[in-house]
Short mmCIF file of N, CA, C and O in Angstrom, two decimals:
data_model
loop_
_atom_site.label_atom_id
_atom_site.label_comp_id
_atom_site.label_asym_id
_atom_site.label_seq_id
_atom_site.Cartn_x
_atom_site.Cartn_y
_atom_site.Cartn_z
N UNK A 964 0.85 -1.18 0.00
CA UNK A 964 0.00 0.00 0.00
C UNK A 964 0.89 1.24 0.00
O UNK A 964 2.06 1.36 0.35
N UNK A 965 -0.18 2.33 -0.59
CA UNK A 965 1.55 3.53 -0.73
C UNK A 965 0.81 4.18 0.24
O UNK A 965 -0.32 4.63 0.01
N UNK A 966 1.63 4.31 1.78
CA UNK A 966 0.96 4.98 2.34
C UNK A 966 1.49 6.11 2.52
O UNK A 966 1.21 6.39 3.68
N UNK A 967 2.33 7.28 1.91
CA UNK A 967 2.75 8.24 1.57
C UNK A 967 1.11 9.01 0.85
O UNK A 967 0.63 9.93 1.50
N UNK A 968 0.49 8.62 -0.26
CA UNK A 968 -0.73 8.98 -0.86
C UNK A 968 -1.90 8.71 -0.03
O UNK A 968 -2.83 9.49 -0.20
N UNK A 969 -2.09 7.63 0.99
CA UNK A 969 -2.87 6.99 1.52
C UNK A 969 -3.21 8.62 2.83
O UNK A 969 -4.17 9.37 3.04
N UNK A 970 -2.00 8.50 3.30
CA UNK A 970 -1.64 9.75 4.62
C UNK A 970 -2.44 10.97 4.22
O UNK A 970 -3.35 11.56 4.80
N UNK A 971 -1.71 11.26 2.78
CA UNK A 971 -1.77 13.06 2.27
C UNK A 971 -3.11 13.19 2.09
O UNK A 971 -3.64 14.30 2.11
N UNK A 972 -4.08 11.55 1.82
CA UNK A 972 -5.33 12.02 1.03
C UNK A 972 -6.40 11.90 2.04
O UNK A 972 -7.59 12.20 1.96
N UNK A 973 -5.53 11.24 3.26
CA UNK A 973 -6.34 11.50 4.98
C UNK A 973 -6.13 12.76 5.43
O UNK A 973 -7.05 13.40 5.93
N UNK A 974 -4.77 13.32 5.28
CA UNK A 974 -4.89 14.59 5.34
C UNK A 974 -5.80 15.59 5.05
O UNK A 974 -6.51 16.11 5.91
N UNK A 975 -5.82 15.88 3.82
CA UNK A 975 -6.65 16.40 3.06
C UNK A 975 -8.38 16.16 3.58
O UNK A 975 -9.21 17.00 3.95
N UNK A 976 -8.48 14.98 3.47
CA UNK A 976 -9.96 14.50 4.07
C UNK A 976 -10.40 15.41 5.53
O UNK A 976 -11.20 16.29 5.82
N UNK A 977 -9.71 14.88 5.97
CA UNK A 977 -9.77 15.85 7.85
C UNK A 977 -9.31 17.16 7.69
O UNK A 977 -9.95 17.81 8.52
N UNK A 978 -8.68 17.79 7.19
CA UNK A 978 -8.39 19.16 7.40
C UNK A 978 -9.64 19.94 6.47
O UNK A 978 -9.78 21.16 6.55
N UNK A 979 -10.59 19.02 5.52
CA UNK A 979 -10.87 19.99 4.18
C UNK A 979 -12.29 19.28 5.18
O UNK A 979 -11.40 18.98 5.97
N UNK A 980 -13.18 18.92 5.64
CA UNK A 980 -14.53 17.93 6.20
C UNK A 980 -15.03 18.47 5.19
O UNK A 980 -14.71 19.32 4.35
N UNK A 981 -16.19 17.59 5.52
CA UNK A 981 -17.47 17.66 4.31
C UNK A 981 -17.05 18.01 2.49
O UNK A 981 -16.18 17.49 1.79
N UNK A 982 -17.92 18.95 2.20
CA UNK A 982 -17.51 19.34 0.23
C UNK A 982 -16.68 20.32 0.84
O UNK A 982 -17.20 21.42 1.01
N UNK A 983 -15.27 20.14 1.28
CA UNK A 983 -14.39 21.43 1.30
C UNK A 983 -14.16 21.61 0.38
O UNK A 983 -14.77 22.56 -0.10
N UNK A 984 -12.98 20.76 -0.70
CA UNK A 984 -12.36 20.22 -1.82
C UNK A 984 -13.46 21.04 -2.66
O UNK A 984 -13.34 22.18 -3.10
N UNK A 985 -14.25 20.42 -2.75
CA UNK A 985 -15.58 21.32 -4.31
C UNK A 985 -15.17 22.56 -4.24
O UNK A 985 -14.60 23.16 -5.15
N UNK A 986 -15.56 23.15 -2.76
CA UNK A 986 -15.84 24.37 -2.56
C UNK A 986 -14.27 25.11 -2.71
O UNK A 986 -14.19 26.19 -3.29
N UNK A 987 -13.50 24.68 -2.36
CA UNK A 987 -12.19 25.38 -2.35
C UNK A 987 -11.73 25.74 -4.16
O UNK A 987 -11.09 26.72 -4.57
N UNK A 988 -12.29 24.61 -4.98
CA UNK A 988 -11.98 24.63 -6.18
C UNK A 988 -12.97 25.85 -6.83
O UNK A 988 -12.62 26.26 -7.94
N UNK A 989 -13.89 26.32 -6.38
CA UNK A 989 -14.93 27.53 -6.53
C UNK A 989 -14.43 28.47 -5.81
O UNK A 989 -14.66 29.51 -6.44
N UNK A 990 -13.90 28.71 -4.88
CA UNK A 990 -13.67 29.74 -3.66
C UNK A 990 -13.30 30.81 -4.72
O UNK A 990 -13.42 30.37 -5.86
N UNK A 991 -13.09 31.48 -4.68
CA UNK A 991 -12.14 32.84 -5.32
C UNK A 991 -11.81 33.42 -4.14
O UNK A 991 -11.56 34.60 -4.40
N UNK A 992 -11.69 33.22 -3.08
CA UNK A 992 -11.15 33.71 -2.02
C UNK A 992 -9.95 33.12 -1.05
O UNK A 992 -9.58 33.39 0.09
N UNK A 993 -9.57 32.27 -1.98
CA UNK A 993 -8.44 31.42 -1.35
C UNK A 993 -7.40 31.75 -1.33
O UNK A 993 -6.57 31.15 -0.65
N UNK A 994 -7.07 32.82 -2.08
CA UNK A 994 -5.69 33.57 -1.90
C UNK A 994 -4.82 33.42 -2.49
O UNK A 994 -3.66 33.60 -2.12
N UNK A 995 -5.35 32.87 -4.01
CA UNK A 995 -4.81 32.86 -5.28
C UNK A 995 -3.99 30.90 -5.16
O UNK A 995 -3.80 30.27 -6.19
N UNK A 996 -3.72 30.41 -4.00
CA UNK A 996 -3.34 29.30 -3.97
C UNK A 996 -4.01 28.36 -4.32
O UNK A 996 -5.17 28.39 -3.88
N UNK A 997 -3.64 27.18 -5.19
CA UNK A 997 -4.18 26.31 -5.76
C UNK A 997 -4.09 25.18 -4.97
O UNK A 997 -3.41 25.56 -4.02
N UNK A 998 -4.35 24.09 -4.79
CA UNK A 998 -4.61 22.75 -4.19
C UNK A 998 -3.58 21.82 -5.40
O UNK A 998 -3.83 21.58 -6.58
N UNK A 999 -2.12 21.37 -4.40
CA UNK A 999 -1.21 20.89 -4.87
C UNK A 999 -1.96 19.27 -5.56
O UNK A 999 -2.32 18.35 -4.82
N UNK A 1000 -2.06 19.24 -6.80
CA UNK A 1000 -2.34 18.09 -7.33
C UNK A 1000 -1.42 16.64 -6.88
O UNK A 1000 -1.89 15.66 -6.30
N UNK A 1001 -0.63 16.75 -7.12
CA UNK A 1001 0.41 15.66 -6.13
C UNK A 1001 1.39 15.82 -5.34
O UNK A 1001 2.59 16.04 -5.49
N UNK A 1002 0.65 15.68 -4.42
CA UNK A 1002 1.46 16.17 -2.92
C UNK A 1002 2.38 15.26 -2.35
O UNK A 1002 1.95 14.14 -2.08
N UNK A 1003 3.26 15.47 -2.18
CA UNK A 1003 4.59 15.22 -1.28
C UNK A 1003 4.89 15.33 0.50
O UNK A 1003 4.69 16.35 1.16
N UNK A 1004 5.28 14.33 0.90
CA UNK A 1004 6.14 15.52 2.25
C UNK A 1004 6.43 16.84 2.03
O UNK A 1004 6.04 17.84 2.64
N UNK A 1005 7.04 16.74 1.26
CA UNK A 1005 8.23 17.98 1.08
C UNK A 1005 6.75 19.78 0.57
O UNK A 1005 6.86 20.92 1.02
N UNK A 1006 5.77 19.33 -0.31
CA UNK A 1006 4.46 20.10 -0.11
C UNK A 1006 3.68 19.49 -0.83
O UNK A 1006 3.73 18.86 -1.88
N UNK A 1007 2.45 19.97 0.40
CA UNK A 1007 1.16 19.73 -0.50
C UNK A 1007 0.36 21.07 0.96
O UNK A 1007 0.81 21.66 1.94
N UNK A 1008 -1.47 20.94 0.01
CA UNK A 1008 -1.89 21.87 0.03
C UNK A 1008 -3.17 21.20 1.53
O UNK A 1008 -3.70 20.09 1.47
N UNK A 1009 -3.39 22.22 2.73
CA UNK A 1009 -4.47 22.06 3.62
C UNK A 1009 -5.30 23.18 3.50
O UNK A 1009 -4.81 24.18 2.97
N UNK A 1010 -6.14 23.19 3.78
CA UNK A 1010 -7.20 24.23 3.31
C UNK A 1010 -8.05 24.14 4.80
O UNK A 1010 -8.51 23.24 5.49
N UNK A 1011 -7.99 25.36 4.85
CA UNK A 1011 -9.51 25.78 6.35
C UNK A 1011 -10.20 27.00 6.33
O UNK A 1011 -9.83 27.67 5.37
N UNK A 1012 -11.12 27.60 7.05
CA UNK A 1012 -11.83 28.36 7.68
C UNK A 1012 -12.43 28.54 6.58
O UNK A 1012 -11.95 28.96 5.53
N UNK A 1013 -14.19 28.01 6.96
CA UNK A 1013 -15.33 27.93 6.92
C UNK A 1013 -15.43 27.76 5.20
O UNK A 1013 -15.75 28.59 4.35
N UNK A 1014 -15.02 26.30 5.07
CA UNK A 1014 -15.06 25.40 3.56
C UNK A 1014 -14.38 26.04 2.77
O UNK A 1014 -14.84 26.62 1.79
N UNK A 1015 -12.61 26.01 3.25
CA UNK A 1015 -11.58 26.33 2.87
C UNK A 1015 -11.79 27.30 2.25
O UNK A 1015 -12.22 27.27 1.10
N UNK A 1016 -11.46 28.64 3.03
CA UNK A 1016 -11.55 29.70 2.47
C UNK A 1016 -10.46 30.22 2.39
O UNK A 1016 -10.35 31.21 1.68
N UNK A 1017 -9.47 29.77 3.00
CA UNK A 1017 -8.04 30.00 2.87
C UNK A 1017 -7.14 28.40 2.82
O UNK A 1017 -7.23 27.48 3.63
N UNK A 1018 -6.33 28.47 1.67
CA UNK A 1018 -5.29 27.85 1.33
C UNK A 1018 -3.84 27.98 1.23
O UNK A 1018 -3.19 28.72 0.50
N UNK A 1019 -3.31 26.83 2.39
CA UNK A 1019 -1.88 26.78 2.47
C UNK A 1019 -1.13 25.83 1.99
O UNK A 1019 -1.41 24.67 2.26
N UNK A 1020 -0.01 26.15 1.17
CA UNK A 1020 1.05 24.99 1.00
C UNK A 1020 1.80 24.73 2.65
O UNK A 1020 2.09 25.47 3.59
N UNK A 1021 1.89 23.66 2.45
CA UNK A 1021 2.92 23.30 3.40
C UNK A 1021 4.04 21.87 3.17
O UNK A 1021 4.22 21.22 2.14
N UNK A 1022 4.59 21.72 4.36
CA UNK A 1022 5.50 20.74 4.35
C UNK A 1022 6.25 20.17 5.35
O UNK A 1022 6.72 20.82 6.28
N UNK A 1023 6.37 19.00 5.18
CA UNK A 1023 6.73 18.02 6.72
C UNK A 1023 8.68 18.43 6.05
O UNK A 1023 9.22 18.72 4.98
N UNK A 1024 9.07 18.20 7.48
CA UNK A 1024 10.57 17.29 6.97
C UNK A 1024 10.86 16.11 7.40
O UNK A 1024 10.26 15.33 8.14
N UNK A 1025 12.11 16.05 6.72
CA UNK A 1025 12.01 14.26 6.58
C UNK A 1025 11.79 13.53 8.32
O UNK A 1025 11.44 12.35 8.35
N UNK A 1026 11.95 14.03 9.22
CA UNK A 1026 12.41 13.67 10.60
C UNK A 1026 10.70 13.38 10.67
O UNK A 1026 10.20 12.28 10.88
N UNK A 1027 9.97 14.66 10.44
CA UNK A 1027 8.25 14.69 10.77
C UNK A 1027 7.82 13.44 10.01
O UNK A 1027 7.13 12.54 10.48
N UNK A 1028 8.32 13.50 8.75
CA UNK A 1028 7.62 12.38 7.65
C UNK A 1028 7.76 11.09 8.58
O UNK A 1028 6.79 10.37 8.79
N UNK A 1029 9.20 10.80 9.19
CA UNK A 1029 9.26 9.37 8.91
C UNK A 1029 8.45 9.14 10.81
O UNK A 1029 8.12 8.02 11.21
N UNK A 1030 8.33 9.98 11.38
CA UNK A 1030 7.67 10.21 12.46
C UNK A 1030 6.05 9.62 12.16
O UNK A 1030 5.51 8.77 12.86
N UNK A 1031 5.48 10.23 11.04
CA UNK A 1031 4.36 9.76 10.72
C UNK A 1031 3.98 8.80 10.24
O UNK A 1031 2.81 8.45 10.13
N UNK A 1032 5.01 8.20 9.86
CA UNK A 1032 5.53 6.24 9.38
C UNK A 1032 5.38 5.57 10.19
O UNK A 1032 4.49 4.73 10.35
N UNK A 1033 6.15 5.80 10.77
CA UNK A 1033 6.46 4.99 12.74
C UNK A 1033 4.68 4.52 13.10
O UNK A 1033 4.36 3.42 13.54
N UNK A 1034 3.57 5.78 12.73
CA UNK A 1034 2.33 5.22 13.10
C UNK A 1034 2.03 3.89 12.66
O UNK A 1034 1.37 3.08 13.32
N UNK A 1035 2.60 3.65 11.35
CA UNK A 1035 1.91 2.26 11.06
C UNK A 1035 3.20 1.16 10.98
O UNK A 1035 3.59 0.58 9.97
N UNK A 1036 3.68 1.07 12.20
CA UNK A 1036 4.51 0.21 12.15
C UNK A 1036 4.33 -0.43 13.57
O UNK A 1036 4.22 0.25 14.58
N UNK A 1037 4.29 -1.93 13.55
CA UNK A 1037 3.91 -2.85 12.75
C UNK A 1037 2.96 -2.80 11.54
O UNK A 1037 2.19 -1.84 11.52
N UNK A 1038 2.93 -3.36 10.91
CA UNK A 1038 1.63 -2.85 10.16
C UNK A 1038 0.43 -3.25 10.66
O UNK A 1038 0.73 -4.21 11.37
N UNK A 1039 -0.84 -3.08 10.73
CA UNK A 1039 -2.51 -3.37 11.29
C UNK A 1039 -2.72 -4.43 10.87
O UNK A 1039 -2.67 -4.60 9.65
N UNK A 1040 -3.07 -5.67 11.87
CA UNK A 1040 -3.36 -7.06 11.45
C UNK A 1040 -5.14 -6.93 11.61
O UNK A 1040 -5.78 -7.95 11.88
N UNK A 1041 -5.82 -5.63 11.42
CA UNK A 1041 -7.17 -5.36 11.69
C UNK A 1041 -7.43 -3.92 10.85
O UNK A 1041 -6.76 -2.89 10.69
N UNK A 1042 -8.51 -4.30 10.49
CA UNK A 1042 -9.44 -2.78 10.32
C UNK A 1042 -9.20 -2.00 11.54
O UNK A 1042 -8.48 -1.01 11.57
N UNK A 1043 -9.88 -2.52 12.57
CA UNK A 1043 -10.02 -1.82 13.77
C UNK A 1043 -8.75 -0.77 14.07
O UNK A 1043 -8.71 0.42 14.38
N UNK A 1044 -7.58 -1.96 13.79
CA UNK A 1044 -6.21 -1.26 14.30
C UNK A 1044 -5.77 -0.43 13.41
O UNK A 1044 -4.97 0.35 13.93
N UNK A 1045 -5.93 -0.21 12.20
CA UNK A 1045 -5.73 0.43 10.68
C UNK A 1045 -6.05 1.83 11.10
O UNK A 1045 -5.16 2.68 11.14
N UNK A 1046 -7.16 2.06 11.39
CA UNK A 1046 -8.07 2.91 11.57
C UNK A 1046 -7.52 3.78 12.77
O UNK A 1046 -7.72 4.99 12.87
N UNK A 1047 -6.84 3.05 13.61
CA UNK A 1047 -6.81 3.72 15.10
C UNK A 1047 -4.93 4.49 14.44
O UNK A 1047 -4.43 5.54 14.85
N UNK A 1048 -4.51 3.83 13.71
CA UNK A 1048 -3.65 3.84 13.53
C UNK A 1048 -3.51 5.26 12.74
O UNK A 1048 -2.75 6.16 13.09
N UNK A 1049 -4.42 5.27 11.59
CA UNK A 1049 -4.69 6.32 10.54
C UNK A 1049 -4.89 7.66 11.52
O UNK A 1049 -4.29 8.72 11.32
N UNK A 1050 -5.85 7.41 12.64
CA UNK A 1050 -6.82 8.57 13.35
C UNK A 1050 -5.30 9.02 14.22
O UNK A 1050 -5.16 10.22 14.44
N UNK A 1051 -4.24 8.09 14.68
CA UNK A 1051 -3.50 8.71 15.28
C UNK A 1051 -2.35 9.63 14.64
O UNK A 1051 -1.76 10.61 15.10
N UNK A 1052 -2.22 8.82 13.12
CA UNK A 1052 -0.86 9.74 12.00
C UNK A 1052 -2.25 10.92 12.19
O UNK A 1052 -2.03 11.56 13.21
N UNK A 1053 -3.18 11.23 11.73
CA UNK A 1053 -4.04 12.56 11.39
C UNK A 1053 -3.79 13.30 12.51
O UNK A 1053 -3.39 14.44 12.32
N UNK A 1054 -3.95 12.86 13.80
CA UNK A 1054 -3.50 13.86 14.66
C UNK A 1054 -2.46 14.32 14.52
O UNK A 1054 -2.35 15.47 14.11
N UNK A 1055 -1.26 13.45 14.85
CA UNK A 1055 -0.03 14.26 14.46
C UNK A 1055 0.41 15.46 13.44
O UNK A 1055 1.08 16.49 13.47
N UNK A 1056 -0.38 14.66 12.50
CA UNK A 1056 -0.18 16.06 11.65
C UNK A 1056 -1.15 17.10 11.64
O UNK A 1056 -0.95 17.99 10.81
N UNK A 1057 -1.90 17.15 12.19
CA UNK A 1057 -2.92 18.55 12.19
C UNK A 1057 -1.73 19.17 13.18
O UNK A 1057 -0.91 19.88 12.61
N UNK A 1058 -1.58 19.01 14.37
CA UNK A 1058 -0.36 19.33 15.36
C UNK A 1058 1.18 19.80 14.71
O UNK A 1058 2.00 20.37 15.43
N UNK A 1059 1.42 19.54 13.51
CA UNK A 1059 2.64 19.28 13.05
C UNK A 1059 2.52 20.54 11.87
O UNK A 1059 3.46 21.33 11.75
N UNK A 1060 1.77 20.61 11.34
CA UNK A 1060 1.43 21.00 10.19
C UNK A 1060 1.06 22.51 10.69
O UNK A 1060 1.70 23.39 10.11
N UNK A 1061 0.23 22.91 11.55
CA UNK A 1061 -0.36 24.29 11.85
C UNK A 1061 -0.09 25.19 11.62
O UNK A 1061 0.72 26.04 11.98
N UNK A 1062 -1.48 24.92 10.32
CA UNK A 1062 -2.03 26.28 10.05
C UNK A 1062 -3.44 26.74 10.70
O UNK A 1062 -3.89 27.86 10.47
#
């Protein structure tokens, strides 16, 4: 599983809730920043306040990245644990990431 894409597009999911994504792609108020089509550690794009009305690039470094690896290691012999696993890399990076 590539969980490099798997992470960025949980990212994205939790930082953007509900039709953020639609709405950010309509916004004209986003501040001329676009929503990084393939995102990296190194950047991609989070979007907030009130159905991404503002858009930021950002970016982990490698120390944060491989920090957010470490979550799924072992790997999840469960949904259950997958999940707890996912919900805990998302924290980290809302924490890590702040905008």
């Amino acid at each position: 599983m590539d969980y490099q894409k798997l992470l960025f597009g949980i990212l994205l999911f939790s930082a953007l809730h509900s039709n953020a994504t639609a709405v950010n792609l309509l916004n004209p108020e986003n501040r001329g920043k676009p929503q990084i089509d393939n995102p990296t550690p190194s950047l991609f794009s989070v979007c907030y306040g009130n159905t991404c009305h503002t858009v930021e690039h950002v970016a982990l470094s490698p120390q944060q990245w491989k920090s957010v690896r470490q979550f799924f290691q072992p790997p999840a012999e469960s949904p259950q644990q997958e999940r707890s696993q996912i919900a805990n890399a998302i924290a980290y990076l809302e924490v890590e990431v702040e905008v």
